[in-house]
Amino acid sequence: MNKRNKFLSVFLSFILLFSVACQDSSDSEANISEEDSEVTEDLSQGESQQGGSVILGITQEPDSFDPHLAAAAGTKEIIYNFFDGLVKLMPDSTFEPALAESYDVSDDAKIFTFKIRENVTFHNGKELTVDDVVYSLENAAGINDGTLKVPQLSIIDSVEADPEQNEVSVTLKESDADFITYMTLAIVPEDYSEQATEPIGTGPFVFTEYQPQQHVKMEKNENYWRERIAYLDEVTFLIVPSADAAIVDLQAGNIDIFPYLTADKKDLLKDQYNFVTADSNMVQVWGLNNQEEPFDDPIVRKAMDMAVDKQMIVEAVTFGEGKVLESGMAPSMGQYYNSNLESQYNPEEAKKLLEENGYSDLNITITVPGNYVIHVQTAEVIAENLDAIGVQADIKSVDWGTWLSDVFQGRNHQSTVIALTFDHVAPATVLSYYYSPSDMNFINYSNPEFDALFEEAQSITNEDQRVKLYHEMQQMLQTDAASVFIQNPGVQTAISKKLGGYTTYPQYVQDMYEVYFVAE
């Protein structure tokens, strides 16, 4: 699999996961959306106690348990519990040392040196060494076998171990200040060939069983390297056919945690469950092809942005729980997200702008992947908004394969509604969709000033300077009306009132290490 297609499989698998819940409730037009990690009740209330078993419902069959090959987000949420990286992403989008007890970055952001933690063992009893770290990085980067497994690691030039200092140094082909965000990569034991079916890592839980179409089971790692081992004795990821089907099990109390709950189901479960609406690190966008008429004219793009009632989309499509966006980033990007951007819903001004510039009787096409209800419904609201300013919008529904080949890869579209999501909390990954040389720039946005800022931000390590540059880039996208940024949807989770400690992250994972039963 080449770099581009591997990236697509990762990024688009999350969209598939997100839309599973949306499709299941299409009869009631229910879809899930996002606010900033809102918790309706204090899930940490009460004292934690050791022990117990938890059942978590999932709607996707896992693919490969090998962390360097797994593409489906539904798999990654499970195997997160089996592995550790050199660093760990925290809920506030920062990173803390994990299997690397510390690390240093060269001034030019080309050499990253990691001090590897001692006295860590894999689930098979093997002690973690610098050789395991080198193997993991080289395996994911395709250095050892020529097969690139993690696209972001193609930038690695070499990986060297210093056994005496217990350090590993990674040299990059070019500067990349975001590289540390990729070091959540799972570290695996060297020369172990059964990861795809019997995963072994250093994580807080040990894989015990997988029954296709039934469940994945794990038990706590009694030899976990952190000061505290997991609270829970056992976790079962129960595979259910759909989000709606899970409601029966939730009402019966057969599932303790369910992360795909649609907003309209909360009233059915409020007596037994608490609810968390967590950031999905996702940007829903009405992508305007900047090289196709009439969207090659920034005046038309600006009028489209003024004509779309984003709050109406949030209310009608995601039940008021989404967050209106003016940026190509989601708030989960922390300080890199430019929260100062504003726009005004003003259909009268939009219509006037078009008329003054000679645009009348416009007829445009919005191509959507028809099996994703959230995007179809969003396109329908947009079409209503445009009708109010005299623009006819035709919605063209295509299957997923066609959307992927024609719209995303072929850029053969006038406009499209989709959600962009990201495996890594790396600002460059997020804004690469607007970098003109990028294969991911499916809207054909081109601005030399943006490209220059993008490249500069990759080459410097000063955090304040990088934040400033990324804020400027987001401002530039808005000024150019590159597309219409709609909302940041989220994932709503039902959690048994018997449990505490459930934690959400900017990455989509299910962290069972923090979950516990509340002492009675």
Short mmCIF file of C-alpha atoms in Angstrom, two decimals:
data_model
loop_
_atom_site.label_atom_id
_atom_site.label_comp_id
_atom_site.label_asym_id
_atom_site.label_seq_id
_atom_site.Cartn_x
_atom_site.Cartn_y
_atom_site.Cartn_z
CA MET A 1 0.00 0.00 0.00
CA ASN A 2 1.49 3.33 -1.01
CA LYS A 3 1.82 6.31 1.30
CA ARG A 4 -1.19 8.16 -0.07
CA ASN A 5 -3.57 5.21 0.07
CA LYS A 6 -2.38 4.22 3.55
CA PHE A 7 -3.11 7.76 4.75
CA LEU A 8 -6.55 7.61 3.16
CA SER A 9 -7.38 4.32 4.82
CA VAL A 10 -6.50 5.74 8.21
CA PHE A 11 -8.18 9.13 7.86
CA LEU A 12 -11.30 7.78 6.20
CA SER A 13 -11.76 4.88 8.60
CA PHE A 14 -12.52 7.42 11.31
CA ILE A 15 -15.20 8.98 9.14
CA LEU A 16 -16.69 5.52 8.74
CA LEU A 17 -16.67 4.96 12.49
CA PHE A 18 -18.29 8.33 13.17
CA SER A 19 -21.00 7.77 10.59
CA VAL A 20 -21.98 4.33 11.94
CA ALA A 21 -23.94 5.95 14.73
CA CYS A 22 -25.40 8.51 12.37
CA GLN A 23 -26.68 5.89 9.93
CA ASP A 24 -28.30 3.78 12.61
CA SER A 25 -30.63 6.57 13.61
CA SER A 26 -31.43 7.91 10.17
CA ASP A 27 -35.15 7.27 10.64
CA SER A 28 -35.23 9.89 13.36
CA GLU A 29 -32.55 12.04 11.69
CA ALA A 30 -30.38 11.59 14.78
CA ASN A 31 -26.68 12.21 14.56
CA ILE A 32 -24.03 12.81 17.17
CA SER A 33 -22.00 15.95 17.52
CA GLU A 34 -19.55 17.74 19.75
CA GLU A 35 -18.92 20.31 22.43
CA ASP A 36 -15.74 20.89 24.33
CA SER A 37 -15.57 17.73 26.45
CA GLU A 38 -18.84 18.52 28.20
CA VAL A 39 -19.67 16.18 31.07
CA THR A 40 -23.27 16.22 32.25
CA GLU A 41 -22.38 14.69 35.63
CA ASP A 42 -19.21 14.36 37.68
CA LEU A 43 -17.95 10.96 36.57
CA SER A 44 -15.10 11.02 39.07
CA GLN A 45 -17.38 11.42 42.06
CA GLY A 46 -16.77 8.76 44.70
CA GLU A 47 -13.73 6.82 45.79
CA SER A 48 -12.11 4.38 43.37
CA GLN A 49 -11.89 0.71 44.16
CA GLN A 50 -9.69 -2.00 42.71
CA GLY A 51 -11.16 -4.84 40.68
CA GLY A 52 -14.23 -5.61 38.63
CA SER A 53 -15.08 -6.30 35.00
CA VAL A 54 -16.47 -3.85 32.45
CA ILE A 55 -18.25 -4.40 29.13
CA LEU A 56 -17.80 -1.72 26.48
CA GLY A 57 -19.93 -1.84 23.33
CA ILE A 58 -18.37 -1.30 19.91
CA THR A 59 -19.90 -1.34 16.43
CA GLN A 60 -16.89 -2.23 14.27
CA GLU A 61 -15.20 -5.57 13.79
CA PRO A 62 -11.45 -5.13 14.38
CA ASP A 63 -9.12 -5.58 11.43
CA SER A 64 -5.49 -6.23 12.40
CA PHE A 65 -4.34 -6.03 16.02
CA ASP A 66 -0.86 -5.11 14.75
CA PRO A 67 -0.64 -1.45 15.81
CA HIS A 68 1.48 -0.55 12.77
CA LEU A 69 -1.03 -2.08 10.36
CA ALA A 70 -4.41 -1.39 11.97
CA ALA A 71 -6.40 1.02 9.79
CA ALA A 72 -9.86 1.04 11.35
CA ALA A 73 -10.46 3.52 14.13
CA GLY A 74 -12.61 0.85 15.79
CA THR A 75 -9.52 -1.32 16.12
CA LYS A 76 -7.32 1.47 17.40
CA GLU A 77 -9.71 2.31 20.23
CA ILE A 78 -9.23 -1.27 21.49
CA ILE A 79 -5.50 -1.83 21.02
CA TYR A 80 -4.68 1.48 22.68
CA ASN A 81 -4.87 -0.53 25.91
CA PHE A 82 -2.23 -3.07 24.81
CA PHE A 83 0.57 -0.68 23.88
CA ASP A 84 2.56 2.34 24.97
CA GLY A 85 4.48 4.84 22.87
CA LEU A 86 7.57 6.82 23.67
CA VAL A 87 5.21 9.64 24.65
CA LYS A 88 1.55 9.76 25.61
CA LEU A 89 -1.05 12.24 24.41
CA MET A 90 -2.88 13.83 27.33
CA PRO A 91 -6.48 15.12 27.47
CA ASP A 92 -5.28 18.73 27.16
CA SER A 93 -3.43 17.96 23.87
CA THR A 94 0.00 18.04 25.53
CA PHE A 95 2.42 15.12 25.59
CA GLU A 96 4.09 13.48 28.53
CA PRO A 97 6.96 10.96 28.56
CA ALA A 98 5.94 7.30 28.49
CA LEU A 99 8.41 4.60 27.42
CA ALA A 100 10.84 7.45 26.92
CA GLU A 101 11.46 8.95 30.34
CA SER A 102 12.76 12.10 28.62
CA TYR A 103 13.65 13.41 25.17
CA ASP A 104 15.62 16.19 23.49
CA VAL A 105 15.03 17.95 20.17
CA SER A 106 17.74 19.64 18.14
CA ASP A 107 17.35 23.31 17.30
CA ASP A 108 16.59 22.52 13.66
CA ALA A 109 13.96 19.90 14.61
CA LYS A 110 15.82 17.18 12.69
CA ILE A 111 17.26 15.05 15.51
CA PHE A 112 15.11 13.62 18.32
CA THR A 113 16.89 11.77 21.12
CA PHE A 114 14.93 9.58 23.53
CA LYS A 115 16.10 8.29 26.90
CA ILE A 116 14.40 4.89 27.15
CA ARG A 117 12.75 3.91 30.42
CA GLU A 118 14.30 0.98 32.28
CA ASN A 119 12.62 -1.95 34.06
CA VAL A 120 9.75 -2.20 31.59
CA THR A 121 8.60 -5.60 30.38
CA PHE A 122 6.41 -6.71 27.51
CA HIS A 123 3.39 -8.93 28.15
CA ASN A 124 5.47 -11.99 27.22
CA GLY A 125 8.01 -11.20 29.95
CA LYS A 126 10.69 -9.83 27.62
CA GLU A 127 12.44 -6.71 28.93
CA LEU A 128 12.14 -3.56 26.82
CA THR A 129 15.45 -2.57 25.19
CA VAL A 130 16.65 0.13 22.83
CA ASP A 131 16.66 -2.54 20.09
CA ASP A 132 12.88 -2.92 20.45
CA VAL A 133 12.46 0.83 20.02
CA VAL A 134 14.69 0.89 16.93
CA TYR A 135 12.83 -2.07 15.47
CA SER A 136 9.43 -0.47 16.10
CA LEU A 137 10.39 2.82 14.45
CA GLU A 138 12.11 1.18 11.49
CA ASN A 139 9.23 -1.24 11.01
CA ALA A 140 6.61 1.51 10.98
CA ALA A 141 8.74 3.69 8.70
CA GLY A 142 9.43 0.83 6.28
CA ILE A 143 13.17 1.06 6.75
CA ASN A 144 13.62 -2.61 7.57
CA ASP A 145 11.42 -4.10 4.82
CA GLY A 146 10.63 -1.30 2.38
CA THR A 147 6.93 -1.20 3.31
CA LEU A 148 5.82 2.12 4.78
CA LYS A 149 3.18 1.43 7.41
CA VAL A 150 2.78 4.83 9.09
CA PRO A 151 2.91 7.61 6.45
CA GLN A 152 4.04 10.33 8.83
CA LEU A 153 7.21 8.34 9.55
CA SER A 154 8.41 8.42 5.93
CA ILE A 155 10.37 11.48 7.05
CA ILE A 156 12.72 9.31 9.13
CA ASP A 157 16.22 9.06 7.65
CA SER A 158 17.83 6.86 10.29
CA VAL A 159 17.35 5.39 13.76
CA GLU A 160 20.34 4.65 15.98
CA ALA A 161 20.62 3.02 19.41
CA ASP A 162 23.14 3.81 22.14
CA PRO A 163 22.85 0.82 24.53
CA GLU A 164 25.31 2.29 27.03
CA GLN A 165 23.24 5.45 27.46
CA ASN A 166 20.00 3.55 26.88
CA GLU A 167 19.08 6.13 24.24
CA VAL A 168 17.64 6.09 20.74
CA SER A 169 18.28 8.91 18.27
CA VAL A 170 16.04 9.55 15.27
CA THR A 171 17.36 11.67 12.41
CA LEU A 172 14.84 13.13 9.97
CA LYS A 173 15.27 13.86 6.27
CA GLU A 174 13.99 17.38 6.88
CA SER A 175 12.85 19.49 9.81
CA ASP A 176 9.53 18.50 11.37
CA ALA A 177 8.61 20.15 14.64
CA ASP A 178 5.47 17.99 14.78
CA PHE A 179 7.45 14.76 14.85
CA ILE A 180 7.05 14.26 18.59
CA THR A 181 3.29 13.93 18.10
CA TYR A 182 3.91 10.79 16.04
CA MET A 183 5.86 9.18 18.86
CA THR A 184 2.67 7.87 20.41
CA LEU A 185 3.53 5.04 17.99
CA ALA A 186 3.23 1.65 19.73
CA ILE A 187 6.54 0.11 20.74
CA VAL A 188 6.52 -3.63 20.07
CA PRO A 189 9.00 -6.43 20.81
CA GLU A 190 11.59 -7.15 18.15
CA ASP A 191 11.23 -10.40 16.18
CA TYR A 192 7.69 -11.16 17.32
CA SER A 193 5.56 -12.06 14.30
CA GLU A 194 2.06 -12.63 15.73
CA GLN A 195 0.98 -9.07 16.46
CA ALA A 196 -1.90 -9.22 13.98
CA THR A 197 -3.67 -11.97 15.93
CA GLU A 198 -2.08 -12.06 19.41
CA PRO A 199 -0.83 -8.56 20.18
CA ILE A 200 1.94 -8.06 22.74
CA GLY A 201 2.94 -4.67 24.07
CA THR A 202 3.82 -2.99 27.35
CA GLY A 203 0.36 -1.48 27.97
CA PRO A 204 -1.92 -1.65 31.03
CA PHE A 205 -3.98 -4.53 29.62
CA VAL A 206 -3.04 -7.91 28.16
CA PHE A 207 -4.91 -9.38 25.20
CA THR A 208 -6.64 -12.66 26.10
CA GLU A 209 -9.25 -13.51 23.46
CA TYR A 210 -10.91 -12.48 20.20
CA GLN A 211 -14.11 -14.10 18.96
CA PRO A 212 -15.16 -12.64 15.57
CA GLN A 213 -18.54 -10.88 15.64
CA GLN A 214 -18.65 -11.41 19.41
CA HIS A 215 -15.95 -9.79 21.51
CA VAL A 216 -12.36 -8.87 22.31
CA LYS A 217 -11.23 -9.58 25.87
CA MET A 218 -8.32 -8.29 27.92
CA GLU A 219 -7.11 -8.51 31.50
CA LYS A 220 -5.03 -6.12 33.54
CA ASN A 221 -1.25 -6.22 33.26
CA GLU A 222 -0.06 -7.10 36.75
CA ASN A 223 3.48 -6.03 35.83
CA TYR A 224 2.64 -2.64 34.35
CA TRP A 225 5.53 -0.20 34.62
CA ARG A 226 3.62 2.78 35.98
CA GLU A 227 3.27 3.32 39.74
CA ARG A 228 -0.30 2.05 39.59
CA ILE A 229 -1.68 -0.89 37.64
CA ALA A 230 -5.16 -0.70 36.09
CA TYR A 231 -8.13 -0.63 38.47
CA LEU A 232 -10.20 -3.09 36.45
CA ASP A 233 -9.47 -6.81 36.36
CA GLU A 234 -10.99 -7.41 32.94
CA VAL A 235 -12.50 -5.53 30.03
CA THR A 236 -14.68 -6.96 27.27
CA PHE A 237 -15.20 -5.04 24.03
CA LEU A 238 -18.58 -6.40 22.98
CA ILE A 239 -19.21 -6.22 19.22
CA VAL A 240 -22.81 -5.15 18.53
CA PRO A 241 -24.38 -4.94 15.05
CA SER A 242 -25.42 -1.28 15.34
CA ALA A 243 -25.81 1.65 17.68
CA ASP A 244 -29.57 1.20 17.74
CA ALA A 245 -29.25 -2.49 18.56
CA ALA A 246 -27.06 -1.60 21.52
CA ILE A 247 -29.87 0.40 23.11
CA VAL A 248 -31.63 -2.81 24.17
CA ASP A 249 -28.47 -4.01 25.92
CA LEU A 250 -27.94 -0.60 27.50
CA GLN A 251 -31.48 -0.53 28.87
CA ALA A 252 -30.95 -4.01 30.29
CA GLY A 253 -27.68 -2.93 31.89
CA ASN A 254 -25.66 -5.43 29.82
CA ILE A 255 -23.24 -2.75 28.57
CA ASP A 256 -21.33 -0.47 30.93
CA ILE A 257 -19.88 1.95 28.38
CA PHE A 258 -21.12 2.80 24.89
CA PRO A 259 -19.33 5.50 22.86
CA TYR A 260 -21.64 5.88 19.84
CA LEU A 261 -24.79 7.11 21.51
CA THR A 262 -27.03 9.38 19.46
CA ALA A 263 -28.41 12.44 21.23
CA ASP A 264 -32.05 11.38 20.98
CA LYS A 265 -31.41 8.25 23.09
CA LYS A 266 -30.26 10.01 26.26
CA ASP A 267 -33.71 10.21 27.81
CA LEU A 268 -34.07 6.44 27.53
CA LEU A 269 -30.92 5.87 29.55
CA LYS A 270 -30.59 8.80 31.94
CA ASP A 271 -31.50 6.78 35.05
CA GLN A 272 -28.65 4.32 34.58
CA TYR A 273 -25.98 6.26 32.73
CA ASN A 274 -23.98 9.44 32.79
CA PHE A 275 -23.12 11.08 29.47
CA VAL A 276 -19.96 12.62 28.06
CA THR A 277 -19.76 14.56 24.82
CA ALA A 278 -16.11 14.45 23.83
CA ASP A 279 -14.06 16.19 21.20
CA SER A 280 -13.62 14.10 18.07
CA ASN A 281 -10.82 16.22 16.56
CA MET A 282 -13.01 16.40 13.46
CA VAL A 283 -13.80 19.24 11.05
CA GLN A 284 -16.95 19.04 8.97
CA VAL A 285 -16.46 21.15 5.87
CA TRP A 286 -18.34 22.16 2.76
CA GLY A 287 -15.34 21.85 0.50
CA LEU A 288 -15.39 24.27 -2.44
CA ASN A 289 -13.20 23.35 -5.41
CA ASN A 290 -11.13 26.50 -5.85
CA GLN A 291 -10.34 25.63 -9.48
CA GLU A 292 -13.93 25.04 -10.60
CA GLU A 293 -16.35 27.81 -11.59
CA PRO A 294 -17.88 29.63 -9.83
CA PHE A 295 -15.79 28.74 -6.77
CA ASP A 296 -12.58 29.87 -8.46
CA ASP A 297 -13.80 33.34 -7.51
CA PRO A 298 -13.18 34.17 -3.83
CA ILE A 299 -16.16 36.56 -3.95
CA VAL A 300 -18.50 33.63 -4.63
CA ARG A 301 -16.86 31.56 -1.92
CA LYS A 302 -17.29 34.43 0.54
CA ALA A 303 -20.97 34.73 -0.39
CA MET A 304 -21.43 31.00 0.21
CA ASP A 305 -19.88 31.30 3.66
CA MET A 306 -22.24 34.16 4.56
CA ALA A 307 -25.26 32.29 3.19
CA VAL A 308 -24.81 29.10 5.24
CA ASP A 309 -26.48 29.07 8.65
CA LYS A 310 -23.98 26.94 10.52
CA GLN A 311 -25.89 27.06 13.77
CA MET A 312 -28.94 25.73 11.96
CA ILE A 313 -26.87 22.76 10.82
CA VAL A 314 -25.71 22.16 14.37
CA GLU A 315 -29.29 22.31 15.65
CA ALA A 316 -30.94 20.33 12.85
CA VAL A 317 -28.30 17.72 12.12
CA THR A 318 -26.41 17.24 15.36
CA PHE A 319 -29.06 18.20 17.92
CA GLY A 320 -27.33 21.36 19.09
CA GLU A 321 -24.27 19.63 20.46
CA GLY A 322 -21.79 20.53 17.74
CA LYS A 323 -19.52 23.57 17.83
CA VAL A 324 -19.66 26.03 14.94
CA LEU A 325 -16.26 26.39 13.27
CA GLU A 326 -14.59 29.21 11.40
CA SER A 327 -11.31 27.36 11.06
CA GLY A 328 -9.85 24.30 9.41
CA MET A 329 -8.87 23.13 12.89
CA ALA A 330 -10.92 21.74 15.76
CA PRO A 331 -10.67 23.15 19.31
CA SER A 332 -8.93 19.94 20.41
CA MET A 333 -5.78 21.29 18.75
CA GLY A 334 -5.37 23.43 21.85
CA GLN A 335 -3.27 26.55 21.50
CA TYR A 336 -2.87 26.01 17.76
CA TYR A 337 -6.60 26.50 17.23
CA ASN A 338 -7.43 30.11 16.39
CA SER A 339 -10.52 30.83 18.49
CA ASN A 340 -10.61 34.50 17.51
CA LEU A 341 -12.05 33.97 14.04
CA GLU A 342 -15.60 35.11 13.45
CA SER A 343 -18.01 35.25 10.54
CA GLN A 344 -21.56 36.48 10.18
CA TYR A 345 -24.54 34.61 8.83
CA ASN A 346 -25.94 37.22 6.50
CA PRO A 347 -27.96 35.89 3.54
CA GLU A 348 -29.05 39.37 2.48
CA GLU A 349 -25.45 40.53 2.18
CA ALA A 350 -24.51 37.27 0.43
CA LYS A 351 -27.21 37.81 -2.19
CA LYS A 352 -26.19 41.43 -2.66
CA LEU A 353 -22.53 40.45 -3.07
CA LEU A 354 -23.38 37.99 -5.82
CA GLU A 355 -25.63 40.44 -7.65
CA GLU A 356 -23.08 43.27 -7.49
CA ASN A 357 -20.48 41.02 -9.07
CA GLY A 358 -22.66 39.78 -11.89
CA TYR A 359 -23.66 36.40 -10.51
CA SER A 360 -27.30 35.48 -11.02
CA ASP A 361 -29.20 32.23 -11.45
CA LEU A 362 -26.25 30.21 -10.13
CA ASN A 363 -26.66 26.46 -10.19
CA ILE A 364 -24.11 24.45 -8.23
CA THR A 365 -23.60 20.80 -7.30
CA ILE A 366 -22.80 19.36 -3.88
CA THR A 367 -21.42 15.82 -4.09
CA VAL A 368 -21.84 13.74 -0.94
CA PRO A 369 -21.12 10.13 0.03
CA GLY A 370 -24.74 8.98 0.23
CA ASN A 371 -24.25 6.39 2.95
CA TYR A 372 -23.17 9.05 5.46
CA VAL A 373 -26.37 10.56 6.78
CA ILE A 374 -24.74 13.46 8.59
CA HIS A 375 -23.25 14.78 5.36
CA VAL A 376 -26.41 14.23 3.32
CA GLN A 377 -28.48 16.11 5.90
CA THR A 378 -25.89 18.89 6.07
CA ALA A 379 -26.00 19.27 2.29
CA GLU A 380 -29.79 19.49 2.45
CA VAL A 381 -29.62 22.36 4.94
CA ILE A 382 -27.02 24.12 2.78
CA ALA A 383 -29.28 23.73 -0.25
CA GLU A 384 -32.14 25.36 1.70
CA ASN A 385 -29.87 28.23 2.72
CA LEU A 386 -28.70 28.79 -0.84
CA ASP A 387 -32.24 28.74 -2.19
CA ALA A 388 -32.95 31.75 0.01
CA ILE A 389 -30.32 33.78 -1.90
CA GLY A 390 -31.40 32.54 -5.33
CA VAL A 391 -28.77 29.83 -5.79
CA GLN A 392 -29.93 26.39 -6.92
CA ALA A 393 -27.95 23.58 -5.25
CA ASP A 394 -28.26 20.07 -6.60
CA ILE A 395 -27.19 17.28 -4.26
CA LYS A 396 -25.36 14.46 -6.01
CA SER A 397 -25.23 11.31 -3.91
CA VAL A 398 -22.44 8.84 -4.71
CA ASP A 399 -21.17 5.67 -3.08
CA TRP A 400 -18.10 5.77 -0.88
CA GLY A 401 -15.74 4.26 -3.44
CA THR A 402 -16.79 6.82 -6.04
CA TRP A 403 -16.39 9.68 -3.59
CA LEU A 404 -12.93 8.47 -2.68
CA SER A 405 -11.71 7.99 -6.27
CA ASP A 406 -13.46 10.87 -8.02
CA VAL A 407 -13.85 13.56 -5.38
CA PHE A 408 -10.95 13.10 -2.98
CA GLN A 409 -8.28 11.61 -5.20
CA GLY A 410 -9.46 12.84 -8.61
CA ARG A 411 -10.66 16.26 -7.39
CA ASN A 412 -13.46 15.91 -9.94
CA HIS A 413 -16.14 17.87 -8.11
CA GLN A 414 -17.57 21.33 -7.75
CA SER A 415 -18.16 21.06 -4.03
CA THR A 416 -18.57 18.35 -1.41
CA VAL A 417 -19.54 17.89 2.24
CA ILE A 418 -17.29 15.66 4.33
CA ALA A 419 -15.63 15.43 7.75
CA LEU A 420 -11.86 15.59 8.04
CA THR A 421 -10.25 13.88 10.98
CA PHE A 422 -6.72 13.20 12.12
CA ASP A 423 -4.80 10.39 13.78
CA HIS A 424 -2.29 12.78 15.30
CA VAL A 425 -2.63 16.06 17.17
CA ALA A 426 -0.21 17.69 14.77
CA PRO A 427 -1.16 21.08 13.34
CA ALA A 428 0.72 20.43 10.11
CA THR A 429 -1.28 17.26 9.50
CA VAL A 430 -4.50 19.21 9.95
CA LEU A 431 -3.60 22.09 7.65
CA SER A 432 -1.91 19.91 5.02
CA TYR A 433 -5.31 19.76 3.30
CA TYR A 434 -4.70 23.35 2.19
CA TYR A 435 -0.99 23.13 1.36
CA SER A 436 -0.89 23.35 -2.43
CA PRO A 437 1.72 20.59 -3.07
CA SER A 438 -0.16 18.14 -0.84
CA ASP A 439 -1.97 15.14 -2.30
CA MET A 440 -4.64 15.79 0.32
CA ASN A 441 -5.55 19.23 -1.00
CA PHE A 442 -8.78 18.01 -2.60
CA ILE A 443 -10.29 21.52 -2.78
CA ASN A 444 -7.36 22.81 -4.90
CA TYR A 445 -6.68 25.73 -2.57
CA SER A 446 -3.55 27.57 -3.63
CA ASN A 447 -1.92 30.50 -1.88
CA PRO A 448 1.89 30.94 -2.00
CA GLU A 449 1.83 32.93 1.25
CA PHE A 450 0.01 30.09 3.01
CA ASP A 451 2.51 27.57 1.62
CA ALA A 452 5.45 29.65 2.85
CA LEU A 453 3.99 29.91 6.36
CA PHE A 454 3.26 26.18 6.38
CA GLU A 455 6.86 25.33 5.47
CA GLU A 456 8.26 27.81 7.99
CA ALA A 457 6.16 26.34 10.81
CA GLN A 458 7.63 22.91 10.09
CA SER A 459 11.19 24.10 10.47
CA ILE A 460 11.09 25.93 13.81
CA THR A 461 10.77 24.59 17.34
CA ASN A 462 9.81 27.74 19.24
CA GLU A 463 6.29 27.03 20.39
CA ASP A 464 5.09 30.64 20.51
CA GLN A 465 6.31 31.28 16.98
CA ARG A 466 4.66 28.11 15.69
CA VAL A 467 1.35 29.02 17.32
CA LYS A 468 1.50 32.46 15.73
CA LEU A 469 2.14 30.98 12.28
CA TYR A 470 -0.69 28.47 12.53
CA HIS A 471 -3.07 31.20 13.68
CA GLU A 472 -2.04 33.27 10.67
CA MET A 473 -2.67 30.32 8.35
CA GLN A 474 -6.16 29.81 9.73
CA GLN A 475 -6.88 33.54 9.34
CA MET A 476 -5.68 33.29 5.75
CA LEU A 477 -8.04 30.38 5.04
CA GLN A 478 -10.94 32.44 6.33
CA THR A 479 -9.92 35.60 4.46
CA ASP A 480 -9.66 33.60 1.23
CA ALA A 481 -12.90 31.75 2.04
CA ALA A 482 -11.04 28.58 1.06
CA SER A 483 -14.14 26.57 1.96
CA VAL A 484 -17.04 26.75 4.37
CA PHE A 485 -15.98 25.33 7.74
CA ILE A 486 -19.15 24.09 9.40
CA GLN A 487 -18.81 22.35 12.74
CA ASN A 488 -16.77 20.20 15.05
CA PRO A 489 -18.89 17.09 15.67
CA GLY A 490 -18.15 14.84 18.59
CA VAL A 491 -18.68 11.41 20.06
CA GLN A 492 -21.19 11.02 22.85
CA THR A 493 -20.60 8.24 25.35
CA ALA A 494 -22.95 6.60 27.84
CA ILE A 495 -21.19 5.47 31.04
CA SER A 496 -22.69 3.43 33.84
CA LYS A 497 -23.25 5.44 37.00
CA LYS A 498 -21.33 2.73 38.83
CA LEU A 499 -18.14 3.82 37.08
CA GLY A 500 -15.72 6.72 37.43
CA GLY A 501 -12.52 7.85 35.77
CA TYR A 502 -13.65 7.71 32.14
CA THR A 503 -11.30 10.04 30.27
CA THR A 504 -11.52 11.52 26.79
CA TYR A 505 -8.64 12.52 24.53
CA PRO A 506 -8.15 14.51 21.33
CA GLN A 507 -7.41 11.13 19.73
CA TYR A 508 -10.23 8.62 19.48
CA VAL A 509 -9.34 5.91 22.02
CA GLN A 510 -10.95 4.02 24.88
CA ASP A 511 -8.56 4.34 27.82
CA MET A 512 -9.53 1.61 30.27
CA TYR A 513 -6.53 2.27 32.51
CA GLU A 514 -8.28 5.20 34.18
CA VAL A 515 -11.74 3.59 34.60
CA TYR A 516 -12.82 2.22 37.97
CA PHE A 517 -15.86 1.15 39.95
CA VAL A 518 -16.96 3.75 42.47
CA ALA A 519 -16.80 2.44 46.02
CA GLU A 520 -20.23 2.17 47.63
#
